[in-house]
């Protein structure tokens, strides 16, 4: 039986865009576990699995229901130890916790200003109203005011990515010789912008751009199964 991944979509159901759901999709593919995407909009999230979770991703694996992308990865690792590891041991899991903290606190904060209006534009009207109300309350400003920081965010992004760029000059993956869940955490963030923003973020030849292209090719091109809104890097 396939695992069900409750996945976030906008007005176009063929374009799942949540960075956190993409982490889980890549983790499931990494484990070689068949899964089906149950596509839900922002306003449908309260209906997922009886409303137990306030956000997606959520997976159902038989009778087990798990939410939160990191907890899902841990569940998959513990439940399917005979399949390819997402962490390569406790050290890898601890590293992934750091990568997630950096991504959520630093990288997402920069990418948010770049992606915000594109996300809103890609939603159905009822979800646009929800998205605007909740995000403006969270940020203390309008979406348009947030988007005014776009140019500054684009200028800041190369510096934000510098630690990753330096790492990838000496190894092909964040996980080392092969990808681990830590790679999928950062991939999800950049995939989020690839699918929602027309902006060019990276220069061709940038180690981060080359790493991202390798990520898109993983698992029979799972990341490429949804076309980009624009090219992520200059050719």
Coordinates of N, CA and C in Angstrom, one line a residue:
X1 N 0.8 -1.2 0.0 CA 0.0 0.0 0.0 C 0.9 1.2 0.0
X2 N 0.5 2.2 -0.9 CA 1.3 3.5 -0.9 C 1.1 4.3 0.3
X3 N 2.1 5.0 0.7 CA 2.0 6.0 1.7 C 1.3 7.3 1.1
X4 N 0.4 7.9 1.8 CA -0.3 9.1 1.4 C 0.5 10.3 2.0
X5 N 0.8 11.2 1.1 CA 1.4 12.5 1.4 C 0.4 13.6 1.2
X6 N -0.1 14.2 2.2 CA -0.9 15.3 2.1 C -0.1 16.5 1.8
X7 N -0.3 17.1 0.6 CA 0.6 18.0 -0.1 C -0.1 19.3 -0.4
X8 N 0.6 20.4 -0.3 CA 0.0 21.7 -0.5 C 0.0 22.1 -2.0
X9 N -1.1 22.6 -2.5 CA -1.2 23.1 -3.8 C -1.8 24.5 -3.9
X10 N -1.7 25.2 -5.0 CA -2.4 26.4 -5.2 C -3.6 26.2 -6.2
X11 N -3.9 27.2 -7.0 CA -5.0 27.1 -8.0 C -4.7 26.0 -9.0
X12 N -3.5 25.7 -9.3 CA -3.1 24.7 -10.3 C -2.7 23.4 -9.5
X13 N -3.5 22.4 -9.5 CA -3.2 21.2 -8.6 C -2.0 20.4 -9.1
X14 N -1.5 20.7 -10.3 CA -0.3 20.0 -10.7 C 1.0 20.7 -10.3
X15 N 0.9 21.7 -9.4 CA 2.1 22.4 -9.0 C 2.2 22.5 -7.5
X16 N 2.5 21.4 -6.8 CA 2.7 21.4 -5.4 C 4.0 22.3 -5.1
X17 N 3.9 23.2 -4.1 CA 5.0 24.1 -4.0 C 5.6 24.3 -2.6
X18 N 5.0 23.6 -1.6 CA 5.5 23.8 -0.2 C 6.9 23.2 -0.1
X19 N 7.8 24.0 0.5 CA 9.1 23.5 0.7 C 9.2 22.4 1.7
X20 N 8.3 22.4 2.6 CA 8.3 21.3 3.6 C 7.7 20.0 3.1
X21 N 6.7 20.1 2.2 CA 6.2 18.9 1.5 C 7.2 18.4 0.5
X22 N 8.0 19.2 -0.1 CA 9.0 18.7 -1.0 C 10.1 18.0 -0.3
X23 N 10.4 18.4 0.9 CA 11.4 17.6 1.7 C 10.9 16.2 1.9
X24 N 9.6 16.0 2.2 CA 9.1 14.7 2.5 C 9.0 13.9 1.2
X25 N 8.5 14.5 0.1 CA 8.5 13.8 -1.2 C 9.8 13.2 -1.5
X26 N 10.9 14.1 -1.4 CA 12.2 13.6 -1.7 C 12.7 12.5 -0.7
X27 N 12.3 12.6 0.5 CA 12.7 11.6 1.5 C 12.0 10.3 1.2
X28 N 10.7 10.3 0.8 CA 10.0 9.1 0.5 C 10.7 8.4 -0.8
X29 N 11.0 9.2 -1.8 CA 11.7 8.7 -2.9 C 13.1 8.2 -2.6
X30 N 13.8 8.8 -1.7 CA 15.1 8.4 -1.3 C 15.0 7.0 -0.7
X31 N 13.9 6.8 0.1 CA 13.7 5.5 0.7 C 13.2 4.4 -0.2
X32 N 12.8 4.9 -1.4 CA 12.2 3.9 -2.4 C 10.8 3.5 -2.0
X33 N 10.1 4.4 -1.3 CA 8.7 4.0 -0.8 C 7.7 4.6 -1.7
X34 N 6.8 3.8 -2.3 CA 5.7 4.3 -3.1 C 4.8 5.3 -2.3
X35 N 4.4 6.4 -2.9 CA 3.6 7.3 -2.3 C 2.6 8.0 -3.2
X36 N 1.5 8.5 -2.7 CA 0.6 9.2 -3.5 C 0.4 10.6 -2.8
X37 N 0.3 11.6 -3.7 CA 0.1 12.9 -3.2 C -1.4 13.2 -3.1
X38 N -1.9 13.5 -1.9 CA -3.3 14.0 -1.7 C -3.2 15.5 -1.7
X39 N -3.7 16.2 -2.7 CA -3.4 17.6 -2.9 C -4.5 18.4 -2.2
X40 N -4.0 19.3 -1.3 CA -4.9 20.1 -0.5 C -4.5 21.6 -0.6
X41 N -5.4 22.5 -0.6 CA -5.2 23.9 -0.6 C -5.1 24.4 0.9
X42 N -4.7 25.6 1.0 CA -4.5 26.2 2.4 C -5.8 26.0 3.2
X43 N -6.9 26.3 2.6 CA -8.2 26.3 3.3 C -8.7 24.9 3.5
X44 N -8.1 23.9 2.9 CA -8.5 22.5 3.1 C -7.6 21.8 4.1
X45 N -6.5 22.4 4.6 CA -5.7 21.8 5.5 C -6.4 21.4 6.8
X46 N -7.3 22.2 7.3 CA -8.0 21.7 8.6 C -8.8 20.4 8.4
X47 N -9.1 20.0 7.2 CA -9.8 18.8 6.9 C -8.9 17.5 6.9
X48 N -7.6 17.8 6.8 CA -6.6 16.7 6.7 C -6.6 15.8 7.9
X49 N -6.8 14.5 7.7 CA -6.8 13.5 8.8 C -7.6 14.0 10.1
X50 N -8.8 14.5 9.8 CA -9.7 14.9 10.9 C -9.3 16.1 11.6
X51 N -8.4 16.9 11.0 CA -8.0 18.2 11.6 C -7.0 18.1 12.8
X52 N -6.3 16.9 12.8 CA -5.3 16.7 13.9 C -4.1 17.7 13.8
X53 N -3.8 18.0 12.6 CA -2.6 18.9 12.3 C -3.0 20.2 11.8
X54 N -2.3 21.3 12.1 CA -2.6 22.6 11.6 C -1.9 22.9 10.3
X55 N -0.9 22.1 10.0 CA -0.1 22.4 8.8 C 0.2 21.0 8.1
X56 N 0.5 21.1 6.8 CA 1.1 20.0 6.1 C 2.6 20.3 5.8
X57 N 3.4 19.2 5.7 CA 3.1 17.9 5.3 C 2.6 17.0 6.4
X58 N 1.7 16.1 6.0 CA 1.3 15.0 6.9 C 1.3 13.7 6.1
X59 N 1.7 12.6 6.6 CA 1.7 11.4 5.9 C 0.8 10.4 6.6
X60 N 0.2 9.5 5.9 CA -0.5 8.3 6.4 C 0.2 7.1 5.9
X61 N 0.7 6.3 6.8 CA 1.4 5.0 6.4 C 0.6 3.9 7.1
X62 N -0.4 3.4 6.4 CA -1.3 2.4 7.1 C -2.1 3.1 8.2
X63 N -1.9 2.6 9.4 CA -2.6 3.2 10.5 C -1.8 4.3 11.2
X64 N -0.6 4.6 10.7 CA 0.2 5.6 11.3 C 0.1 7.0 10.6
X65 N -0.2 8.0 11.3 CA -0.3 9.4 10.8 C 0.8 10.2 11.5
X66 N 1.6 10.9 10.7 CA 2.7 11.7 11.2 C 2.7 13.0 10.5
X67 N 2.9 14.1 11.3 CA 3.1 15.4 10.7 C 4.4 16.0 11.1
X68 N 4.8 17.1 10.4 CA 6.0 17.8 10.6 C 7.1 17.1 9.8
X69 N 7.7 17.8 8.8 CA 8.6 17.2 7.9 C 9.8 16.5 8.6
X70 N 10.4 17.1 9.6 CA 11.5 16.4 10.2 C 11.1 15.2 11.0
X71 N 9.9 15.2 11.7 CA 9.4 14.1 12.4 C 9.0 13.0 11.4
X72 N 8.6 13.3 10.2 CA 8.2 12.4 9.2 C 9.5 11.6 8.8
X73 N 10.6 12.4 8.6 CA 11.9 11.8 8.1 C 12.4 10.8 9.2
X74 N 12.3 11.2 10.5 CA 12.7 10.3 11.6 C 11.8 9.1 11.6
X75 N 10.5 9.3 11.4 CA 9.6 8.1 11.3 C 10.0 7.1 10.2
X76 N 10.3 7.7 9.0 CA 10.6 6.8 7.9 C 12.0 6.1 8.2
X77 N 12.9 6.8 8.8 CA 14.2 6.2 9.1 C 14.0 5.0 10.1
X78 N 13.2 5.3 11.1 CA 13.0 4.2 12.1 C 12.2 3.1 11.6
X79 N 11.2 3.4 10.8 CA 10.2 2.4 10.3 C 10.8 1.5 9.2
X80 N 11.7 2.1 8.4 CA 12.2 1.4 7.2 C 13.8 1.4 7.3
X81 N 14.3 0.8 8.3 CA 15.8 0.8 8.5 C 16.6 0.0 7.4
X82 N 15.9 -0.9 6.7 CA 16.5 -1.7 5.7 C 16.7 -0.9 4.3
X83 N 16.1 0.3 4.3 CA 16.2 1.0 3.0 C 17.2 2.2 3.2
X84 N 17.5 2.8 2.1 CA 18.6 3.8 2.1 C 18.4 4.8 3.3
X85 N 19.4 5.1 4.0 CA 19.3 6.0 5.2 C 19.2 7.4 4.8
X86 N 18.3 8.1 5.5 CA 18.2 9.6 5.4 C 19.2 10.4 6.2
X87 N 19.8 9.7 7.2 CA 20.7 10.4 8.1 C 22.1 9.8 8.2
X88 N 22.3 8.6 7.8 CA 23.6 7.9 8.0 C 24.1 8.0 9.4
X89 N 23.1 7.8 10.4 CA 23.5 7.7 11.8 C 23.1 8.9 12.6
X90 N 23.3 8.9 13.9 CA 22.9 9.9 14.8 C 23.6 11.2 14.5
X91 N 24.8 11.2 14.0 CA 25.5 12.4 13.7 C 24.9 13.1 12.5
X92 N 24.4 12.3 11.5 CA 23.7 12.9 10.4 C 22.4 13.5 10.7
X93 N 21.7 12.9 11.7 CA 20.5 13.4 12.1 C 20.7 14.7 12.9
X94 N 21.7 14.8 13.7 CA 22.0 16.0 14.4 C 22.4 17.1 13.4
X95 N 23.2 16.8 12.4 CA 23.5 17.7 11.4 C 22.3 18.3 10.7
X96 N 21.4 17.4 10.3 CA 20.2 17.8 9.7 C 19.3 18.7 10.5
X97 N 19.4 18.5 11.8 CA 18.6 19.4 12.7 C 19.2 20.9 12.6
X98 N 20.6 20.9 12.6 CA 21.2 22.2 12.4 C 20.8 22.8 11.0
X99 N 20.9 22.1 10.0 CA 20.6 22.5 8.6 C 19.2 23.0 8.6
X100 N 18.3 22.3 9.2 CA 16.9 22.8 9.3 C 16.7 24.1 10.0
X101 N 17.4 24.2 11.1 CA 17.3 25.5 11.9 C 17.9 26.6 11.1
X102 N 19.0 26.4 10.4 CA 19.6 27.5 9.6 C 18.7 27.8 8.4
X103 N 18.1 26.8 7.8 CA 17.2 27.0 6.6 C 16.0 27.8 7.0
X104 N 15.3 27.4 8.1 CA 14.1 28.0 8.6 C 14.4 29.5 9.1
X105 N 15.4 29.6 9.8 CA 15.7 30.9 10.4 C 16.3 31.9 9.5
X106 N 17.2 31.5 8.6 CA 18.0 32.4 7.8 C 17.6 32.3 6.3
X107 N 17.6 31.2 5.7 CA 17.4 31.1 4.3 C 15.9 31.4 3.9
X108 N 15.0 30.8 4.7 CA 13.6 31.1 4.4 C 13.2 32.6 4.6
X109 N 13.9 33.2 5.6 CA 13.6 34.6 5.8 C 14.0 35.5 4.6
X110 N 15.1 35.1 3.9 CA 15.4 35.8 2.7 C 14.5 35.4 1.5
X111 N 14.3 34.2 1.4 CA 13.5 33.7 0.2 C 12.0 34.2 0.3
X112 N 11.5 34.3 1.6 CA 10.1 34.8 1.8 C 9.8 36.0 1.0
X113 N 10.7 37.0 1.1 CA 10.4 38.3 0.5 C 10.4 38.2 -1.1
X114 N 11.2 37.2 -1.6 CA 11.3 37.0 -3.0 C 10.0 36.3 -3.5
X115 N 9.5 35.3 -2.7 CA 8.5 34.4 -3.2 C 7.1 34.9 -2.8
X116 N 6.9 35.8 -1.9 CA 5.6 36.1 -1.2 C 4.5 36.4 -2.2
X117 N 4.7 37.3 -3.1 CA 3.7 37.7 -4.1 C 3.4 36.6 -5.1
X118 N 4.4 35.9 -5.5 CA 4.2 34.8 -6.4 C 3.4 33.7 -5.8
X119 N 3.6 33.4 -4.5 CA 2.7 32.4 -3.9 C 1.3 32.9 -3.9
X120 N 1.1 34.2 -3.5 CA -0.3 34.7 -3.5 C -1.0 34.7 -4.8
X121 N -0.2 35.0 -5.9 CA -0.8 35.0 -7.2 C -1.2 33.7 -7.7
X122 N -0.5 32.6 -7.2 CA -0.8 31.3 -7.6 C -1.9 30.6 -6.9
X123 N -2.6 31.3 -6.0 CA -3.6 30.6 -5.2 C -5.0 30.9 -5.7
X124 N -5.9 30.1 -5.4 CA -7.3 30.3 -5.7 C -7.8 31.5 -4.9
X125 N -8.9 32.2 -5.3 CA -9.3 33.4 -4.5 C -9.6 33.2 -3.1
X126 N -10.2 32.1 -2.7 CA -10.5 31.8 -1.3 C -9.2 31.6 -0.5
X127 N -8.2 31.0 -1.1 CA -6.9 30.8 -0.5 C -6.1 32.0 -0.4
X128 N -6.3 32.9 -1.4 CA -5.6 34.2 -1.4 C -6.0 35.0 -0.2
X129 N -7.3 35.0 0.1 CA -7.8 35.7 1.2 C -7.3 35.2 2.5
X130 N -7.2 33.9 2.6 CA -6.6 33.2 3.8 C -5.2 33.5 4.0
X131 N -4.4 33.4 2.9 CA -3.0 33.6 2.9 C -2.7 35.1 3.3
X132 N -3.4 36.0 2.7 CA -3.2 37.4 3.0 C -3.4 37.7 4.5
X133 N -4.5 37.2 5.0 CA -4.9 37.5 6.4 C -3.9 36.9 7.3
X134 N -3.5 35.7 7.1 CA -2.6 35.0 8.1 C -1.2 35.5 8.0
X135 N -0.7 35.7 6.8 CA 0.7 36.2 6.6 C 0.8 37.6 7.1
X136 N -0.1 38.5 6.8 CA 0.0 39.8 7.2 C -0.1 40.0 8.7
X137 N -0.9 39.1 9.3 CA -1.0 39.1 10.8 C 0.4 38.7 11.4
X138 N 1.0 37.7 10.7 CA 2.2 37.1 11.2 C 3.4 38.1 11.1
X139 N 3.4 38.8 9.9 CA 4.5 39.6 9.6 C 4.4 41.1 10.1
X140 N 3.1 41.5 10.4 CA 2.9 42.8 10.8 C 3.0 43.8 9.7
X141 N 2.8 43.4 8.5 CA 2.8 44.3 7.3 C 2.0 43.6 6.2
X142 N 1.7 44.4 5.2 CA 1.0 43.9 4.0 C 1.9 43.0 3.2
X143 N 1.3 42.2 2.3 CA 2.1 41.4 1.4 C 2.9 42.3 0.5
X144 N 2.3 43.4 0.1 CA 2.9 44.4 -0.8 C 4.1 45.0 -0.1
X145 N 4.0 45.3 1.2 CA 5.1 45.9 1.9 C 6.3 44.8 2.1
X146 N 5.9 43.6 2.3 CA 6.9 42.5 2.3 C 7.6 42.4 1.0
X147 N 6.9 42.5 -0.1 CA 7.5 42.3 -1.4 C 8.4 43.5 -1.7
X148 N 8.3 44.6 -1.1 CA 9.2 45.7 -1.3 C 10.6 45.4 -0.9
X149 N 10.7 44.3 -0.1 CA 12.1 43.9 0.3 C 12.7 42.9 -0.7
X150 N 12.0 42.7 -1.8 CA 12.5 41.7 -2.8 C 13.9 42.0 -3.3
X151 N 14.1 43.2 -3.7 CA 15.4 43.6 -4.3 C 16.5 43.4 -3.3
X152 N 16.2 43.8 -2.1 CA 17.3 43.7 -1.0 C 17.5 42.2 -0.7
X153 N 16.4 41.4 -0.8 CA 16.6 40.0 -0.5 C 17.4 39.3 -1.6
X154 N 17.2 39.7 -2.9 CA 17.9 39.1 -4.0 C 19.4 39.5 -3.8
X155 N 19.7 40.7 -3.4 CA 21.1 41.1 -3.2 C 21.7 40.3 -2.0
X156 N 20.9 40.0 -1.0 CA 21.5 39.4 0.2 C 21.6 37.9 0.0
X157 N 20.9 37.3 -1.0 CA 20.9 35.8 -1.1 C 22.3 35.2 -1.3
X158 N 23.1 35.8 -2.1 CA 24.5 35.1 -2.3 C 25.2 35.0 -1.0
X159 N 25.1 36.1 -0.2 CA 25.8 36.0 1.1 C 25.2 35.0 2.1
X160 N 23.8 34.9 2.0 CA 23.1 34.0 2.8 C 23.6 32.5 2.5
X161 N 23.8 32.3 1.2 CA 24.2 31.0 0.8 C 25.6 30.7 0.9
X162 N 26.4 31.6 1.3 CA 27.9 31.4 1.3 C 28.4 30.2 2.1
X163 N 27.8 29.9 3.3 CA 28.3 28.7 4.0 C 28.0 27.4 3.1
X164 N 26.9 27.4 2.5 CA 26.6 26.2 1.6 C 27.5 26.2 0.4
X165 N 27.8 27.4 -0.2 CA 28.7 27.4 -1.4 C 30.1 26.9 -1.0
X166 N 30.6 27.4 0.1 CA 31.9 26.9 0.5 C 32.0 25.4 0.8
X167 N 30.9 24.9 1.4 CA 30.9 23.4 1.6 C 30.9 22.7 0.3
X168 N 30.1 23.1 -0.7 CA 29.9 22.4 -1.9 C 31.1 22.5 -2.9
X169 N 32.0 23.4 -2.5 CA 33.3 23.4 -3.3 C 34.2 22.2 -3.0
X170 N 33.9 21.5 -1.9 CA 34.8 20.4 -1.5 C 34.0 19.1 -1.4
X171 N 32.7 19.1 -1.6 CA 32.0 17.8 -1.6 C 30.7 18.0 -2.4
X172 N 30.2 16.9 -3.0 CA 29.1 17.1 -4.0 C 27.7 17.3 -3.3
X173 N 27.6 16.9 -2.0 CA 26.3 16.9 -1.4 C 26.5 17.5 0.1
X174 N 25.5 18.0 0.6 CA 25.5 18.4 2.0 C 25.8 17.2 2.9
X175 N 25.2 16.0 2.5 CA 25.5 14.8 3.2 C 26.8 14.1 2.9
X176 N 27.6 14.7 2.1 CA 29.0 14.2 1.8 C 29.1 13.6 0.4
X177 N 29.3 12.3 0.3 CA 29.5 11.6 -1.0 C 28.1 11.4 -1.6
X178 N 27.0 11.4 -0.9 CA 25.7 11.1 -1.4 C 24.7 12.0 -0.6
X179 N 23.5 12.2 -1.2 CA 22.6 13.1 -0.6 C 21.9 12.4 0.7
X180 N 21.6 13.3 1.6 CA 20.9 12.8 2.8 C 19.7 13.8 3.0
X181 N 19.0 13.6 4.1 CA 17.8 14.5 4.4 C 18.3 15.9 4.5
X182 N 19.5 16.2 5.0 CA 19.9 17.6 5.0 C 19.9 18.3 3.7
X183 N 20.2 17.5 2.6 CA 20.1 18.1 1.2 C 18.7 18.4 0.9
X184 N 17.8 17.6 1.3 CA 16.4 17.8 0.9 C 15.8 19.0 1.6
X185 N 16.3 19.3 2.8 CA 15.8 20.5 3.6 C 16.1 21.7 2.8
X186 N 17.4 21.9 2.3 CA 17.7 23.1 1.6 C 17.1 23.0 0.2
X187 N 17.1 21.9 -0.4 CA 16.4 21.7 -1.7 C 15.0 22.2 -1.7
X188 N 14.3 21.8 -0.7 CA 12.9 22.2 -0.6 C 12.7 23.7 -0.6
X189 N 13.6 24.5 0.1 CA 13.5 25.9 0.2 C 13.8 26.5 -1.2
X190 N 14.8 26.1 -2.0 CA 15.0 26.6 -3.3 C 14.0 26.1 -4.3
X191 N 13.4 24.9 -4.1 CA 12.4 24.5 -5.0 C 11.1 25.4 -4.8
X192 N 10.9 25.8 -3.6 CA 9.7 26.7 -3.3 C 9.8 27.9 -4.2
X193 N 11.0 28.5 -4.3 CA 11.1 29.7 -5.1 C 11.2 29.4 -6.6
X194 N 11.8 28.3 -6.9 CA 11.8 27.9 -8.3 C 10.4 27.8 -8.9
X195 N 9.4 27.3 -8.1 CA 8.0 27.1 -8.5 C 7.1 28.3 -8.4
X196 N 7.5 29.3 -7.6 CA 6.6 30.4 -7.3 C 7.1 31.8 -7.8
X197 N 8.4 31.9 -8.1 CA 9.0 33.2 -8.4 C 9.6 33.2 -9.8
X198 N 9.5 34.4 -10.5 CA 10.1 34.5 -11.8 C 11.6 34.9 -11.7
X199 N 12.1 35.2 -10.5 CA 13.4 35.8 -10.3 C 14.5 34.7 -10.5
X200 N 15.6 35.2 -11.1 CA 16.8 34.4 -11.2 C 17.6 34.6 -10.0
X201 N 18.0 33.5 -9.3 CA 18.6 33.6 -8.0 C 20.1 33.3 -8.0
X202 N 20.6 32.5 -8.9 CA 21.9 32.0 -8.9 C 22.6 32.1 -10.2
X203 N 23.9 32.3 -10.2 CA 24.7 32.4 -11.4 C 25.2 31.0 -11.8
X204 N 25.2 30.7 -13.1 CA 25.7 29.5 -13.6 C 27.1 29.3 -13.2
X205 N 27.5 28.1 -12.8 CA 28.8 27.9 -12.3 C 28.9 28.0 -10.8
X206 N 27.9 28.6 -10.2 CA 27.8 28.6 -8.7 C 27.7 27.2 -8.2
X207 N 28.5 26.8 -7.2 CA 28.4 25.4 -6.7 C 27.0 25.1 -6.2
X208 N 26.3 26.1 -5.7 CA 24.9 25.9 -5.2 C 24.0 25.6 -6.4
X209 N 24.2 26.3 -7.5 CA 23.3 26.1 -8.6 C 23.6 24.7 -9.2
X210 N 24.9 24.3 -9.2 CA 25.2 22.9 -9.7 C 24.6 21.8 -8.8
X211 N 24.7 22.1 -7.5 CA 24.2 21.1 -6.5 C 22.6 21.0 -6.7
X212 N 22.0 22.2 -6.9 CA 20.5 22.2 -7.0 C 20.1 21.4 -8.3
X213 N 20.9 21.5 -9.4 CA 20.6 20.8 -10.6 C 20.7 19.3 -10.3
X214 N 21.7 18.9 -9.6 CA 21.9 17.5 -9.2 C 20.7 17.0 -8.4
X215 N 20.2 17.9 -7.5 CA 19.0 17.5 -6.7 C 17.8 17.3 -7.6
X216 N 17.6 18.2 -8.5 CA 16.5 18.1 -9.4 C 16.5 16.8 -10.2
X217 N 17.7 16.2 -10.5 CA 17.8 15.0 -11.2 C 17.6 13.7 -10.4
X218 N 17.7 13.9 -9.1 CA 17.5 12.7 -8.2 C 16.2 12.0 -8.4
X219 N 16.2 10.7 -8.1 CA 14.9 10.0 -8.0 C 14.1 10.1 -9.3
X220 N 14.8 9.8 -10.4 CA 14.2 9.9 -11.8 C 13.6 11.3 -12.0
X221 N 14.3 12.3 -11.6 CA 13.9 13.7 -11.9 C 12.6 14.1 -11.2
X222 N 12.4 13.6 -9.9 CA 11.2 14.0 -9.2 C 11.1 15.5 -9.1
X223 N 12.2 16.2 -8.8 CA 12.1 17.7 -8.6 C 11.7 18.4 -9.9
X224 N 12.1 17.8 -11.1 CA 11.8 18.4 -12.4 C 10.4 18.0 -12.8
X225 N 9.7 17.2 -12.1 CA 8.3 16.8 -12.5 C 7.3 17.9 -12.5
X226 N 7.7 19.0 -11.8 CA 6.9 20.2 -11.8 C 7.8 21.3 -12.5
X227 N 7.3 21.9 -13.6 CA 8.2 22.9 -14.3 C 8.4 24.1 -13.5
X228 N 9.6 24.7 -13.7 CA 9.9 26.0 -13.0 C 9.0 27.1 -13.5
X229 N 8.7 28.0 -12.7 CA 8.1 29.3 -13.1 C 9.1 30.1 -14.0
X230 N 10.4 30.0 -13.6 CA 11.5 30.6 -14.3 C 12.8 29.8 -14.0
X231 N 13.8 30.0 -14.8 CA 15.1 29.4 -14.6 C 15.7 29.9 -13.3
X232 N 16.1 29.0 -12.4 CA 16.6 29.5 -11.1 C 18.0 30.2 -11.2
X233 N 18.7 29.8 -12.3 CA 20.0 30.4 -12.5 C 20.3 30.9 -13.9
X234 N 21.1 31.8 -14.1 CA 21.5 32.4 -15.4 C 22.3 31.4 -16.2
X235 N 22.0 31.2 -17.4 CA 22.8 30.4 -18.3 C 23.8 31.2 -19.1

